[in-house]
PDB file of C-alpha atoms in Angstrom:
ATOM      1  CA  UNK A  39      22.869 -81.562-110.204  1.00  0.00           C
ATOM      2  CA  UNK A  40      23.274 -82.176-113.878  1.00  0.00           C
ATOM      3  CA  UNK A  41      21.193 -79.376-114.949  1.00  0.00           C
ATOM      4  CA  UNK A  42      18.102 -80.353-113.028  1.00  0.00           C
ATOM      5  CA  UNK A  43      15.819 -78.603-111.145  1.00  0.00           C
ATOM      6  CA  UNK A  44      12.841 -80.011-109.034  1.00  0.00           C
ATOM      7  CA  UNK A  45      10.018 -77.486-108.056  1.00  0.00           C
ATOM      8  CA  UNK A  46       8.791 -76.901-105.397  1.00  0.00           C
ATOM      9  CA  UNK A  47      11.793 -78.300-102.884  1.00  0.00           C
ATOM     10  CA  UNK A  48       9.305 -78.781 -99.988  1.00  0.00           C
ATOM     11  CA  UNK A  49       5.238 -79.290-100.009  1.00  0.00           C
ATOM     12  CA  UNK A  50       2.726 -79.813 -96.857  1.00  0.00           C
ATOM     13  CA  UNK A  51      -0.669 -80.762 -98.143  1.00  0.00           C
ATOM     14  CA  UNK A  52      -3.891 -82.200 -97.066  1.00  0.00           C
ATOM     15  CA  UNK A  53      -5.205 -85.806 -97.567  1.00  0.00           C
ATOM     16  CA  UNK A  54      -7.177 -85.569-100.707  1.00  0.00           C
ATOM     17  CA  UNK A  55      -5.816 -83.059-102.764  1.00  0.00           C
ATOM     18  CA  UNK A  56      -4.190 -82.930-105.597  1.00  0.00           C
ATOM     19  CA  UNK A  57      -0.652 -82.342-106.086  1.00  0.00           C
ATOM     20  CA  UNK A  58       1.988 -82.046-109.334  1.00  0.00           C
ATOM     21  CA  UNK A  59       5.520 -81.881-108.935  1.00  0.00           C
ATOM     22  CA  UNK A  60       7.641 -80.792-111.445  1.00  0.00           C
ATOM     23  CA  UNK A  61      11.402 -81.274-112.787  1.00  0.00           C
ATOM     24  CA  UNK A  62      13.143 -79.271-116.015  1.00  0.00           C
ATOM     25  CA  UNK A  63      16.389 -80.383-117.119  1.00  0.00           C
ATOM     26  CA  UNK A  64      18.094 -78.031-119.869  1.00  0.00           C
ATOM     27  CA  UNK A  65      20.358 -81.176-120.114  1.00  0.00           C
ATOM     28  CA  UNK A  66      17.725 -81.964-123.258  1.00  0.00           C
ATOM     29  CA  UNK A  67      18.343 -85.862-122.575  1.00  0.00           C
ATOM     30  CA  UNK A  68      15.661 -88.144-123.917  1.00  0.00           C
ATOM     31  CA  UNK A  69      15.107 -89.922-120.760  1.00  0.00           C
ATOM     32  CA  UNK A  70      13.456 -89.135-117.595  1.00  0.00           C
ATOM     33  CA  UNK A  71      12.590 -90.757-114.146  1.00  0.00           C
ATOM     34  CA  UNK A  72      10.391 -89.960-111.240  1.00  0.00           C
ATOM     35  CA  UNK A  73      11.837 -91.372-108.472  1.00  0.00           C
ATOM     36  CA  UNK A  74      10.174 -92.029-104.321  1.00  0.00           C
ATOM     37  CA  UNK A  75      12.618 -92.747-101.480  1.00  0.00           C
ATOM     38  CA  UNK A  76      11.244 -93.855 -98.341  1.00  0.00           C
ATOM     39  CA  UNK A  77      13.260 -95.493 -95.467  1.00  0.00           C
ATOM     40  CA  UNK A  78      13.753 -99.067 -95.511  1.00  0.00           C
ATOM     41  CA  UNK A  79      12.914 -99.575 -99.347  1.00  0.00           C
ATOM     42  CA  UNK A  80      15.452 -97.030-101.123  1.00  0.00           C
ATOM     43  CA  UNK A  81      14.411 -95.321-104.391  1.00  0.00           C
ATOM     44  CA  UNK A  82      11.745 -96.993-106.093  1.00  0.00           C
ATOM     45  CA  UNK A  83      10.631 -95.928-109.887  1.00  0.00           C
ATOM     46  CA  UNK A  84       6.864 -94.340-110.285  1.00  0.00           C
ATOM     47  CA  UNK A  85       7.126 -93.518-113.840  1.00  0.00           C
ATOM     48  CA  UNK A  86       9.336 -93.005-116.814  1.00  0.00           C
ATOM     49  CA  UNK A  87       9.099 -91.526-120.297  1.00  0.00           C
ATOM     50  CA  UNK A  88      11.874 -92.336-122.923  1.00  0.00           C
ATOM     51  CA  UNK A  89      10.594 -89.083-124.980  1.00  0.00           C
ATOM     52  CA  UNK A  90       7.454 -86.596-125.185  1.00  0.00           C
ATOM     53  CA  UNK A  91       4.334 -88.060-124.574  1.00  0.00           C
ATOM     54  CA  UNK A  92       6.040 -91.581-124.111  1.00  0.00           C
ATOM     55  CA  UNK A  93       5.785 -92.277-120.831  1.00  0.00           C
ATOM     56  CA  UNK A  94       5.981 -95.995-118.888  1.00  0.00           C
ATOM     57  CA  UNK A  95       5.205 -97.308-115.571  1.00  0.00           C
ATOM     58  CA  UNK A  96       7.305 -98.636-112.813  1.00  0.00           C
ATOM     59  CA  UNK A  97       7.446-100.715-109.616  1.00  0.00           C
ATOM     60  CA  UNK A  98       5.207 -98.100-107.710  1.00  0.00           C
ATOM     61  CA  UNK A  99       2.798 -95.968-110.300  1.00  0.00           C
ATOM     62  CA  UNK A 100      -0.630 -96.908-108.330  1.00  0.00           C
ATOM     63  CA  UNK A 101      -2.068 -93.248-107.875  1.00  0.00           C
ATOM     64  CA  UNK A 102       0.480 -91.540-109.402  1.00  0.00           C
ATOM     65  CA  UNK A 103       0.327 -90.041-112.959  1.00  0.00           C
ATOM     66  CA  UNK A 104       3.052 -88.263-115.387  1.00  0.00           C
ATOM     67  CA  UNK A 105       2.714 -86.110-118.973  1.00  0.00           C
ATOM     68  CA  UNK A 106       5.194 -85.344-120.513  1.00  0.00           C
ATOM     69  CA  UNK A 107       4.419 -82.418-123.362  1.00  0.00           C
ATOM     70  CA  UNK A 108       7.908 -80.913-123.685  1.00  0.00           C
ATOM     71  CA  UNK A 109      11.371 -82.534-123.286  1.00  0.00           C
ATOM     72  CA  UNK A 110      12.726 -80.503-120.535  1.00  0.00           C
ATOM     73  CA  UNK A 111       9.632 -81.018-118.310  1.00  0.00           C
ATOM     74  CA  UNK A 112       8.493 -83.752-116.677  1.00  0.00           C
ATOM     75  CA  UNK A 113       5.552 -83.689-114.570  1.00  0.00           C
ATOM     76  CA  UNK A 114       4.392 -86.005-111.751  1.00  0.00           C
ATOM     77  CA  UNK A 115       0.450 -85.741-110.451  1.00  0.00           C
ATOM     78  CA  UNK A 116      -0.798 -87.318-107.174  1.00  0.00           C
ATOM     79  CA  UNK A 117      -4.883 -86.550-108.318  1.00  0.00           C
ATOM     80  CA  UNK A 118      -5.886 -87.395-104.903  1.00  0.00           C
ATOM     81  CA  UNK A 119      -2.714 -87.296-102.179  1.00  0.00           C
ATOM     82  CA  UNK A 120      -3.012 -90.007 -99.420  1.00  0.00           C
ATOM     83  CA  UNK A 121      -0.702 -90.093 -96.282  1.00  0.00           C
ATOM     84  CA  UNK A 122       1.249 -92.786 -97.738  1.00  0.00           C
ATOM     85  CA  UNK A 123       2.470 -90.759-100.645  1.00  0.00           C
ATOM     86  CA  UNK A 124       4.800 -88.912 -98.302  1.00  0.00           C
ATOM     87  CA  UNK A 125       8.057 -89.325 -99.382  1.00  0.00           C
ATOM     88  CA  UNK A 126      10.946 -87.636-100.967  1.00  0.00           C
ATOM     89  CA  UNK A 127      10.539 -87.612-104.602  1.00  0.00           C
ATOM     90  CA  UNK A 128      13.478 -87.732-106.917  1.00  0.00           C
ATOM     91  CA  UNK A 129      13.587 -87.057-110.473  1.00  0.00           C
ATOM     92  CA  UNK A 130      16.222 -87.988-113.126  1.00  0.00           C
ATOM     93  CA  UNK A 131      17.786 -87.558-116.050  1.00  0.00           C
ATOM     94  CA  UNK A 132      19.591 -89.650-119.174  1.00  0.00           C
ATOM     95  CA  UNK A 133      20.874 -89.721-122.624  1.00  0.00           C
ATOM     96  CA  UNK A 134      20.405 -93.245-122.966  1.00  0.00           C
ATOM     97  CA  UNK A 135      23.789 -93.561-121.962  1.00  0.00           C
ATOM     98  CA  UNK A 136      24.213 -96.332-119.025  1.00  0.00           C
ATOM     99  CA  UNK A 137      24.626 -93.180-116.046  1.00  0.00           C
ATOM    100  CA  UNK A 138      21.171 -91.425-114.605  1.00  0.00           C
ATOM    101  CA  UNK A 139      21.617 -87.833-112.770  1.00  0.00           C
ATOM    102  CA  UNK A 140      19.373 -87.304-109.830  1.00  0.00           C
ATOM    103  CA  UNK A 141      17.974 -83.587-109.345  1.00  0.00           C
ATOM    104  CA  UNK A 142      18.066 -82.333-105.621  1.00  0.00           C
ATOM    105  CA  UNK A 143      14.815 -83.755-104.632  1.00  0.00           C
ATOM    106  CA  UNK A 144      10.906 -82.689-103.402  1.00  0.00           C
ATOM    107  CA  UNK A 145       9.925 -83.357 -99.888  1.00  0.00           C
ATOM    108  CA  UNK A 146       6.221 -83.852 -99.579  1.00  0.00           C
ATOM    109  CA  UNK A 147       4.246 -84.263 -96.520  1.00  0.00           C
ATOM    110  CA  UNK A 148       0.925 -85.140 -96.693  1.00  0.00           C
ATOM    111  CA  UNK A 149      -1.211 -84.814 -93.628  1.00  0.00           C
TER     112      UNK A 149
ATOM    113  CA  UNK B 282       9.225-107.770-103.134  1.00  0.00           C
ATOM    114  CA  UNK B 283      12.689-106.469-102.854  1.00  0.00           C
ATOM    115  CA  UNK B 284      14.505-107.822-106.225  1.00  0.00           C
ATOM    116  CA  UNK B 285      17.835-106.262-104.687  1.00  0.00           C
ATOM    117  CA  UNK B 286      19.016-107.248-101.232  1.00  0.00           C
ATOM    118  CA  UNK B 287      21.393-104.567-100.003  1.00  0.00           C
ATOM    119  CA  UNK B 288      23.221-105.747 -96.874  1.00  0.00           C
ATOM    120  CA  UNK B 289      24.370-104.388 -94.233  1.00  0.00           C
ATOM    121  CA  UNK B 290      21.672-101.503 -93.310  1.00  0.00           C
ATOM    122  CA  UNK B 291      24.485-100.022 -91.256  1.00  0.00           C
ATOM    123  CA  UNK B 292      28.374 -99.759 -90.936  1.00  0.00           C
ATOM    124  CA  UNK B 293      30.969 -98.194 -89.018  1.00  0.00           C
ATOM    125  CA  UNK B 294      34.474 -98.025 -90.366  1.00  0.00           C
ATOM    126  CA  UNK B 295      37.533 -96.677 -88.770  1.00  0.00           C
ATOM    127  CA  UNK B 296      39.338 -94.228 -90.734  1.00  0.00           C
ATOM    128  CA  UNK B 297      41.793 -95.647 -93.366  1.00  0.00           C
ATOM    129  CA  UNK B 298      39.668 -98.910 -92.724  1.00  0.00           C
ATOM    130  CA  UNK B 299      37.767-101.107 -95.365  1.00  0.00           C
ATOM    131  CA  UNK B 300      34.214-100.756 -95.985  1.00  0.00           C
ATOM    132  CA  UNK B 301      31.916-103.561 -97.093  1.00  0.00           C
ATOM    133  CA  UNK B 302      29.040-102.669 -99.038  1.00  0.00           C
ATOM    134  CA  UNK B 303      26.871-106.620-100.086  1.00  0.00           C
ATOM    135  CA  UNK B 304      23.932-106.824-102.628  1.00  0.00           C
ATOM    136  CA  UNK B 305      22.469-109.868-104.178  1.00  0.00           C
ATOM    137  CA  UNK B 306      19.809-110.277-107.079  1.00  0.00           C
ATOM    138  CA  UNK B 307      17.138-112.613-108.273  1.00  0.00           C
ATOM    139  CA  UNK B 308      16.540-111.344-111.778  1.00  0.00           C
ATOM    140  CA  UNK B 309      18.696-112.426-114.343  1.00  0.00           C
ATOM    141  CA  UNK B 310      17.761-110.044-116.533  1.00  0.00           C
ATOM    142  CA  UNK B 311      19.560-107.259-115.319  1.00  0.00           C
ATOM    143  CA  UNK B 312      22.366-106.108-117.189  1.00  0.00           C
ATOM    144  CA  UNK B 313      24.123-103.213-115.508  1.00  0.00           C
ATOM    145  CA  UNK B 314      25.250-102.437-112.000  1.00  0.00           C
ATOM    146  CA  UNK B 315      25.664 -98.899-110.587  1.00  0.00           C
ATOM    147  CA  UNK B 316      26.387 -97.881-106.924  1.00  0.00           C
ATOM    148  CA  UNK B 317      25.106 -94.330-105.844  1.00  0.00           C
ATOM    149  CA  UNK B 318      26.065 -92.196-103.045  1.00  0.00           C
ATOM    150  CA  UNK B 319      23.888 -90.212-101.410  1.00  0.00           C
ATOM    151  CA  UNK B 320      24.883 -87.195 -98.729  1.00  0.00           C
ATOM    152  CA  UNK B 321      21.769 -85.641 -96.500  1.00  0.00           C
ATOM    153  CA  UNK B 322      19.997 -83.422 -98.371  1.00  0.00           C
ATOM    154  CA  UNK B 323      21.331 -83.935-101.895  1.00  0.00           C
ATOM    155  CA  UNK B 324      20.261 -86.553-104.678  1.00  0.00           C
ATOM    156  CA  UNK B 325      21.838 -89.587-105.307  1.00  0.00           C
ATOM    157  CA  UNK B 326      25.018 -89.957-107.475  1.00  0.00           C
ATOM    158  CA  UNK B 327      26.651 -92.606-109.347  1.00  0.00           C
ATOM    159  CA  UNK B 328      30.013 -93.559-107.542  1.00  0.00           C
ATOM    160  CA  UNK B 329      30.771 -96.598-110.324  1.00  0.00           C
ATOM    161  CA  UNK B 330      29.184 -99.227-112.307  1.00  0.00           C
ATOM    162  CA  UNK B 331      29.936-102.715-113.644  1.00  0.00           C
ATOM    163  CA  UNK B 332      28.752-104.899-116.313  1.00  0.00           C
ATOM    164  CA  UNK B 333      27.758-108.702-116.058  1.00  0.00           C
ATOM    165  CA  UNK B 334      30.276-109.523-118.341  1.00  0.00           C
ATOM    166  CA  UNK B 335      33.214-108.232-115.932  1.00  0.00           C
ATOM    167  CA  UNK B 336      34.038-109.710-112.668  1.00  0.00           C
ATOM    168  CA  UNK B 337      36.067-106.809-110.960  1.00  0.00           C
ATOM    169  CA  UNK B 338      36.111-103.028-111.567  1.00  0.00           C
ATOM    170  CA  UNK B 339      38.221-100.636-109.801  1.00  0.00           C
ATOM    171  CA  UNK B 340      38.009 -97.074-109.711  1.00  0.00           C
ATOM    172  CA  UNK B 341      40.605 -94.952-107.415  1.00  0.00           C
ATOM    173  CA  UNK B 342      39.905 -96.580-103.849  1.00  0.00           C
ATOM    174  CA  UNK B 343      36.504 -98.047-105.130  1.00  0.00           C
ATOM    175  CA  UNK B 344      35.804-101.283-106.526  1.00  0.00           C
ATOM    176  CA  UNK B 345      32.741-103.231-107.420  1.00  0.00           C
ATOM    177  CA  UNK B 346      33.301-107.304-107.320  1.00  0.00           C
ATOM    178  CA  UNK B 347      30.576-109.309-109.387  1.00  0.00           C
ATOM    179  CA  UNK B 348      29.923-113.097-109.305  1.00  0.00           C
ATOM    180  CA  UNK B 349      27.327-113.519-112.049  1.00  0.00           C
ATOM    181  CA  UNK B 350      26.851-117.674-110.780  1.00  0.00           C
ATOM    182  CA  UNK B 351      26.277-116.254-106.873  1.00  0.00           C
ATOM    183  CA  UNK B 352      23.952-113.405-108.574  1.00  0.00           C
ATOM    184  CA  UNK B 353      25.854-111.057-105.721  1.00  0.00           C
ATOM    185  CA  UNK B 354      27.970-108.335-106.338  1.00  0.00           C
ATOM    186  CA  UNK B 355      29.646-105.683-103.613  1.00  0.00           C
ATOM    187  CA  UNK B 356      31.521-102.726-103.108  1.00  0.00           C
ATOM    188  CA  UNK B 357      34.118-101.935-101.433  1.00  0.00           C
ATOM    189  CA  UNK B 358      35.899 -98.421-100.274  1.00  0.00           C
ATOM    190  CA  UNK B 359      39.470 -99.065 -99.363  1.00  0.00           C
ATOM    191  CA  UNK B 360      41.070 -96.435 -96.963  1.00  0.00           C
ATOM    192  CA  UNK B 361      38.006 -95.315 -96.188  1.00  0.00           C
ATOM    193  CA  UNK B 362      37.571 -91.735 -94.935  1.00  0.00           C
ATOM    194  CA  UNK B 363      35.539 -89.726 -93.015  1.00  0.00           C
ATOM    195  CA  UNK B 364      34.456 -87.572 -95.868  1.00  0.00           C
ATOM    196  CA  UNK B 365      32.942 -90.766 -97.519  1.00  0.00           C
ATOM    197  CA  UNK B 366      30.277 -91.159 -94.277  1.00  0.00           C
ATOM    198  CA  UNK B 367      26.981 -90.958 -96.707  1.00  0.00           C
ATOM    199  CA  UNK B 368      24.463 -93.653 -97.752  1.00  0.00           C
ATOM    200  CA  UNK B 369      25.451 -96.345-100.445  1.00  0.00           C
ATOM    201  CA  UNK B 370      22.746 -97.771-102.983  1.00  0.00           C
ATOM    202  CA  UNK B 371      23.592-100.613-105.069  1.00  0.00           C
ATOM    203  CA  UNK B 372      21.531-101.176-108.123  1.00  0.00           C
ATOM    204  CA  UNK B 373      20.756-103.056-111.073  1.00  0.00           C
ATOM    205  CA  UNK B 374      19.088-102.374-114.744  1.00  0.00           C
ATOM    206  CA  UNK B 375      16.047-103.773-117.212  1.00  0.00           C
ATOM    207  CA  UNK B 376      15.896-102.268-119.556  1.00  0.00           C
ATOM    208  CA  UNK B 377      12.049-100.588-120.705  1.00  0.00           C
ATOM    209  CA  UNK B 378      10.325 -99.687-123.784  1.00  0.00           C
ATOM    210  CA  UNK B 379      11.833 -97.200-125.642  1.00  0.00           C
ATOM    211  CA  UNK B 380      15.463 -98.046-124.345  1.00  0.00           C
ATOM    212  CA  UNK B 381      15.159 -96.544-120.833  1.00  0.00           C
ATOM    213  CA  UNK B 382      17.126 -97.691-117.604  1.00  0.00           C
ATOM    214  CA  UNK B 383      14.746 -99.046-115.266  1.00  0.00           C
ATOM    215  CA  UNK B 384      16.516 -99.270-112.201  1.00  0.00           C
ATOM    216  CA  UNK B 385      15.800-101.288-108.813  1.00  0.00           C
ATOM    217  CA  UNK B 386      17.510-100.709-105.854  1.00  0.00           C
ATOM    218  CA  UNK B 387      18.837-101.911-102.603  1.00  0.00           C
ATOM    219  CA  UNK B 388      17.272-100.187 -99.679  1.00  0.00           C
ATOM    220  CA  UNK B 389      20.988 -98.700 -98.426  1.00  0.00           C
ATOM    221  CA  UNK B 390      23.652 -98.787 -96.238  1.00  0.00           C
ATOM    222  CA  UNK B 391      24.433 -95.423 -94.317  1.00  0.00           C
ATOM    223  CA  UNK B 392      27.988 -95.612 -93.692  1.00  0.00           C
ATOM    224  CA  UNK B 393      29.845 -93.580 -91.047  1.00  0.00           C
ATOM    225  CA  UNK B 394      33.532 -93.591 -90.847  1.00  0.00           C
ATOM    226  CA  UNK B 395      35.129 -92.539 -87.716  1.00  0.00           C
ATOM    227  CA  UNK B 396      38.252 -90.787 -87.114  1.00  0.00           C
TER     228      UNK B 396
END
């Protein structure tokens, strides 16, 4: 997986809470992607940063939030999960180079 | 709104068959075309790409066909085998601030290929 991790791998939470998932690379690429998949609408981009503390939004960033402090972590917050932030969450990496590289995925279920 | 129709949701191949992977866009922006592959469990991965500018790519028993007028491109997987039974994302690129690859996709095909 490219030299990316995703932590944790699998989360069951309760509607309200707050949540942060978190991906390292060691790849030290400038670029990095938060990523949801949910059936019927594929991946869809939350957030990206293009470098620390740069960060931009995508198609889907209502209630989600990033930071970015160090270039091998990027950090995605839910501050207050709802139901229909269960997903798969993918995170990715890139040089700037045309190619991303997904990391393994989080599964989060939030009841 | 789905900027990238991805068609067919489903597909069954026989092996050594021809798979058909369709997507079509609305944004003429874009400016690069990957296809992922995605096998349960794992993260997606970029099976080949293609460039506006380039009407055909090939790669082993892969190819991506673009028609930049139809704004439709597709893949297909000659000889297919079972070993490629995964899901198939088409994609295409703006690009955002600070030179990053914002990528939309199609919603997937999950291809099976029988023996």
């Amino acid at each position: 997986d490219a030299g990316i991790t995703q932590s944790p791998r699998h989360k069951v939470t309760e509607t309200g809470t707050p949540v942060t998932l978190r991906c390292h690379q060691t790849e030290n690429h400038r670029y990095m992607y938060w990523y949801r998949q949910d059936p019927g609408h594929g991946l869809r981009l939350i957030h990206y940063s293009y470098g620390v503390k740069d960060t931009d939004k995508g198609e889907v960033s209502d209630g989600y939030s990033v930071s970015r402090s160090k270039t091998e972590d990027f950090l995605l917050t839910l501050e207050s999960a709802t139901s229909s932030q269960t997903s798969v969450y993918f995170c990715a990496i890139s040089s700037g180079a045309d190619t991303q590289y997904f990391g393994p995925g989080t599964r989060l279920t939030v009841l | 709104q789905q900027q990238v129709k991805q068609s067919p949701q489903s597909l069954i191949v026989q092996k050594g068959g021809i798979s058909i992977i369709n997507c079509a866009y609305e944004n003429t922006a874009f400016d690069y075309f990957p296809w992922y592959q995605q096998f349960p469990g794992k993260g997606p991965a970029l099976l080949i790409a293609i460039r506006p500018d380039v009407s055909e790519k090939k790669e082993g028993r892969f190819t991506i066909s673009f028609n930049k007028s139809a704004k439709q491109f597709s893949l297909h997987i000659m000889d297919s085998q079972p070993g490629d039974s995964a899901t198939y994302f088409c994609a295409a690129r703006n690009k955002g601030p600070g030179g990053g690859n914002k990528l939309t996709f199609g919603t997937g095909t999950q291809l099976k290929v029988e023996l």
